[in-house]
Short mmCIF file of C-alpha atoms in Angstrom, two decimals:
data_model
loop_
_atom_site.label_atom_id
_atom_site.label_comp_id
_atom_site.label_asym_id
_atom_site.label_seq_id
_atom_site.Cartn_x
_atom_site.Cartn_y
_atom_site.Cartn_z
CA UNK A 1 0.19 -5.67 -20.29
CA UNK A 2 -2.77 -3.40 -21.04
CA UNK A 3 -4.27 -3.61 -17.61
CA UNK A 4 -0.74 -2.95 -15.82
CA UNK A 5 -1.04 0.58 -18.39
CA UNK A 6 -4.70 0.90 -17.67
CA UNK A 7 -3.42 1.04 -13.65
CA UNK A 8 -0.51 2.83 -14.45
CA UNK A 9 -1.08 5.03 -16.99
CA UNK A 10 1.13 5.67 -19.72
CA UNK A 11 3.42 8.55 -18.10
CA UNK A 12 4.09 6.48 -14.71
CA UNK A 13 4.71 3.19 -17.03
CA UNK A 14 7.53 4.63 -19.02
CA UNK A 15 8.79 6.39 -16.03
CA UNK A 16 9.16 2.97 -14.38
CA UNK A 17 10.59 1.59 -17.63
CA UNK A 18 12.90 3.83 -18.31
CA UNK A 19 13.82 5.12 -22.30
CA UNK A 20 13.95 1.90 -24.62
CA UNK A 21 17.48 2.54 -24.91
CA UNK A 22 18.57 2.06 -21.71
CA UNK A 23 15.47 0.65 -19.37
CA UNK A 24 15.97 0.84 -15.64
CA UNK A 25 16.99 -1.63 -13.34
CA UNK A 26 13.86 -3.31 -11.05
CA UNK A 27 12.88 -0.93 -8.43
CA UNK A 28 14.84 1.93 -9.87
CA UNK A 29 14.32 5.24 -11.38
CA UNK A 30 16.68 7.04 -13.21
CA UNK A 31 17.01 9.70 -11.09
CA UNK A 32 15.25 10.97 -7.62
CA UNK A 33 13.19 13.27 -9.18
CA UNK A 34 11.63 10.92 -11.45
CA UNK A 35 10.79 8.94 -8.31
CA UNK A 36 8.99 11.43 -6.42
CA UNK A 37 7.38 13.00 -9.55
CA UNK A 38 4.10 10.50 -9.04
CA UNK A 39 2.44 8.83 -6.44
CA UNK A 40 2.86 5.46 -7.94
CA UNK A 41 6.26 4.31 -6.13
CA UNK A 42 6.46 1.06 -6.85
CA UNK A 43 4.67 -1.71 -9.04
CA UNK A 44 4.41 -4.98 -8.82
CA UNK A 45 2.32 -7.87 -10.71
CA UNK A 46 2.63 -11.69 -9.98
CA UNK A 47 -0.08 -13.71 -12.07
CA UNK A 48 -3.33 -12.20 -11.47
CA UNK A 49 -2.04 -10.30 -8.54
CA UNK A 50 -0.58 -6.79 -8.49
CA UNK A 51 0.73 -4.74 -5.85
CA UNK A 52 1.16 -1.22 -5.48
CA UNK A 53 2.85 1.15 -3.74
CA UNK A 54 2.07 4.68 -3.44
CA UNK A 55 3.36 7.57 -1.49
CA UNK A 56 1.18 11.07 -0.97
CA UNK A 57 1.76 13.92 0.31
CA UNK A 58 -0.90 15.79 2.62
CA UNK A 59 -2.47 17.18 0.22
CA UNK A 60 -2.66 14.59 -2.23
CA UNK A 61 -4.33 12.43 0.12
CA UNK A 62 -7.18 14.78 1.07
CA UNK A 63 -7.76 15.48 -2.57
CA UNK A 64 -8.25 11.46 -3.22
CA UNK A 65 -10.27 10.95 0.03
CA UNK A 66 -12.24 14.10 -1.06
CA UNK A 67 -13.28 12.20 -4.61
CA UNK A 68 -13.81 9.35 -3.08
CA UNK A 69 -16.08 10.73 -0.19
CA UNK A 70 -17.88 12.95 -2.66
CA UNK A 71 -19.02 9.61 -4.85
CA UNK A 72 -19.32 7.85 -2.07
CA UNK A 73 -20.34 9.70 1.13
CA UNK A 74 -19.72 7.70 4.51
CA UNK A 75 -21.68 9.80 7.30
CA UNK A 76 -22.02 7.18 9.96
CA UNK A 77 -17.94 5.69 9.17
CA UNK A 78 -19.58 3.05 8.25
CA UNK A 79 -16.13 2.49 6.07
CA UNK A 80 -14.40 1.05 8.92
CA UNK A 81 -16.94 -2.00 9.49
CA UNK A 82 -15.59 -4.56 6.94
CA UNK A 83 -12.28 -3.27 6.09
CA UNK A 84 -10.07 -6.10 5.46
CA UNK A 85 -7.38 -6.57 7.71
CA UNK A 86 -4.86 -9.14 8.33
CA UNK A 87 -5.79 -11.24 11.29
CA UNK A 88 -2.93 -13.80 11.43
CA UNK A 89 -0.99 -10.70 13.49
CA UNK A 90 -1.59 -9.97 17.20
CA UNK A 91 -3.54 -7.28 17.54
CA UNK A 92 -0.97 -4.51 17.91
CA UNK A 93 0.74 -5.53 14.98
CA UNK A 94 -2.35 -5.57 12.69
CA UNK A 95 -3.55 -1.94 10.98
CA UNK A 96 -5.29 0.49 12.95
CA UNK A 97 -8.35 1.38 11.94
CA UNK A 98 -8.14 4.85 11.99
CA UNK A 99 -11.21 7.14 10.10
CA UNK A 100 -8.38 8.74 7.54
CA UNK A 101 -6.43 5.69 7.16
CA UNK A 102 -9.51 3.37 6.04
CA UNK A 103 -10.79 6.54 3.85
CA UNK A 104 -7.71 6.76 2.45
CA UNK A 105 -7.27 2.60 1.63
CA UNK A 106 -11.23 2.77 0.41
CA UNK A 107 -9.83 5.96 -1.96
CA UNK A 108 -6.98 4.21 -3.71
CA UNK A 109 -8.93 0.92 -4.38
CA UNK A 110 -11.80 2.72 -5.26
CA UNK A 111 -9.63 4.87 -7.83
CA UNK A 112 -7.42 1.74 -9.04
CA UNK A 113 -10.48 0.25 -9.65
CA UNK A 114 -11.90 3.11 -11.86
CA UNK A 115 -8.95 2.72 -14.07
CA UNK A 116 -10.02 -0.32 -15.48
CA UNK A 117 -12.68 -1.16 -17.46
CA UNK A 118 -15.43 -3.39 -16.28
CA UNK A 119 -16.06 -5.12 -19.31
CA UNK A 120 -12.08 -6.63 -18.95
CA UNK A 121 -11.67 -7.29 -15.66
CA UNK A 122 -12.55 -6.12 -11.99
CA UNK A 123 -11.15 -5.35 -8.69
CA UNK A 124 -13.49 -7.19 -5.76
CA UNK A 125 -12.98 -5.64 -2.33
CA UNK A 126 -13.38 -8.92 -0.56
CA UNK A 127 -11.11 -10.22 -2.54
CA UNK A 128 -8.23 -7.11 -2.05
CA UNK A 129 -6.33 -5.84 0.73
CA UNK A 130 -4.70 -2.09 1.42
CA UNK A 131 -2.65 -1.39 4.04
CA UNK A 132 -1.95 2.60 4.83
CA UNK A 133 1.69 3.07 6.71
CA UNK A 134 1.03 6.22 8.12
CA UNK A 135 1.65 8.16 11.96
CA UNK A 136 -0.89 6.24 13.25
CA UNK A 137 -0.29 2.91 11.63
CA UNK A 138 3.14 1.90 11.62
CA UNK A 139 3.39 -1.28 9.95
CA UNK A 140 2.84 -1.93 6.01
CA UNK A 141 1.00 -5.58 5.83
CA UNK A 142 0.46 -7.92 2.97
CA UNK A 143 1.09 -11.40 1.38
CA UNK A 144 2.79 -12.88 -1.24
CA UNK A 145 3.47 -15.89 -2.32
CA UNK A 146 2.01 -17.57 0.50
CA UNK A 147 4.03 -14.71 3.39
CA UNK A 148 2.35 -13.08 5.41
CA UNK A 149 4.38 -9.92 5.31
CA UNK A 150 4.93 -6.77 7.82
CA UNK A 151 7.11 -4.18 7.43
CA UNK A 152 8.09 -2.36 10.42
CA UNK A 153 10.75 0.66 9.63
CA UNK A 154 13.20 0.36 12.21
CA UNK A 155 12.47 4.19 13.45
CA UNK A 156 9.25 3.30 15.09
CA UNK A 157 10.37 0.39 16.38
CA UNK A 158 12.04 2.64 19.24
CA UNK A 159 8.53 4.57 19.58
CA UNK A 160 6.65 1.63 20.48
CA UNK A 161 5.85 -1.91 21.61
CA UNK A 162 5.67 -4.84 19.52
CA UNK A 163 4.83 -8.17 20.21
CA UNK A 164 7.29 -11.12 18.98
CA UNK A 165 5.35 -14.64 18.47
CA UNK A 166 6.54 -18.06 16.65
CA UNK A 167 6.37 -18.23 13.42
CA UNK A 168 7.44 -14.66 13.14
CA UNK A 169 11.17 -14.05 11.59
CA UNK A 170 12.75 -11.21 13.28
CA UNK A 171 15.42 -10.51 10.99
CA UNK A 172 18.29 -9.29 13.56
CA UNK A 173 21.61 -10.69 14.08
CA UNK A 174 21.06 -11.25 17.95
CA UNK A 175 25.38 -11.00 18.51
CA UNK A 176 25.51 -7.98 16.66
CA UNK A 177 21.76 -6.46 16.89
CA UNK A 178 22.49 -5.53 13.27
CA UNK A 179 19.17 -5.55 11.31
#
């Protein structure tokens, strides 16, 4: 419980909560503004696994890759060699490895990981993936609970070309093409 604070931080947490009184329901917010007040959208933890969901704006994203590149300067993009990916999807399917989308991924572990203390636990980079939904990477990957998960909004399914294999569910009523 003190790590998912420690992650969190104590504003966010009771925000996701809700007032002792009357807590929210999972994956709600009391109202839309609460919502979009914070990155953080959604939070997750399953065992020793947690998974996060954030949402920024422009601006906040420069800002974060900004920190990041200013601990941590990259001036041969030598961020995109090694950044974890999920392999088990055709290529088309899997994240693009685009310079801002990798900076940003690198910022938000690298700023999750600041969060907690080292002497508790730590956050490995081999051992974490982030995916970054963004206009040039359409799909949101990960796993859980032994899925291998994408998450392809249906309004850029109409901008481009997927691939279908086995072992893939497409979730669409075929009679009705009802998602």
């Amino acid at each position: 419980l003190v790590l998912d604070l420690l992650v969190l931080g104590l504003t966010r947490a009771s925000e996701l909560a809700g007032p002792p009184n009357l807590p929210n329901e999972w994956l709600t917010f009391q109202d839309v503004e609460t919502e979009s007040r914070h990155p953080i959208r959604l939070y997750c933890r399953y065992t020793d696994k947690f998974f996060l969901l954030f949402r920024f704006t422009q601006d906040e994203s420069r800002d974060l890759i900004q920190r990041y590149l200013t601990e941590n300067p990259d001036p041969n993009n030598e961020n995109i060699v090694g950044y974890n990916n999920k392999m088990c999807w055709p290529r088309d399917c899997r994240m693009r490895r685009m310079k801002h989308d990798v900076n940003l991924g690198r910022a938000v572990f690298w700023e999750i990981q600041n969060r907690l203390p080292r002497a508790v636990t730590s956050l490995e980079w081999d051992n974490s993936f982030v995916s970054v939904y963004s206009k040039d990477n359409p799909n949101l990957l990960f796993a859980m609970c032994g899925f291998e998960v994408r998450i392809l909004p249906k309004i850029r399914t109409f901008q481009e070309e997927f691939s279908q294999r086995e072992g893939v569910w497409k979730l669409q009523n075929e009679s009705t093409k009802e998602m």
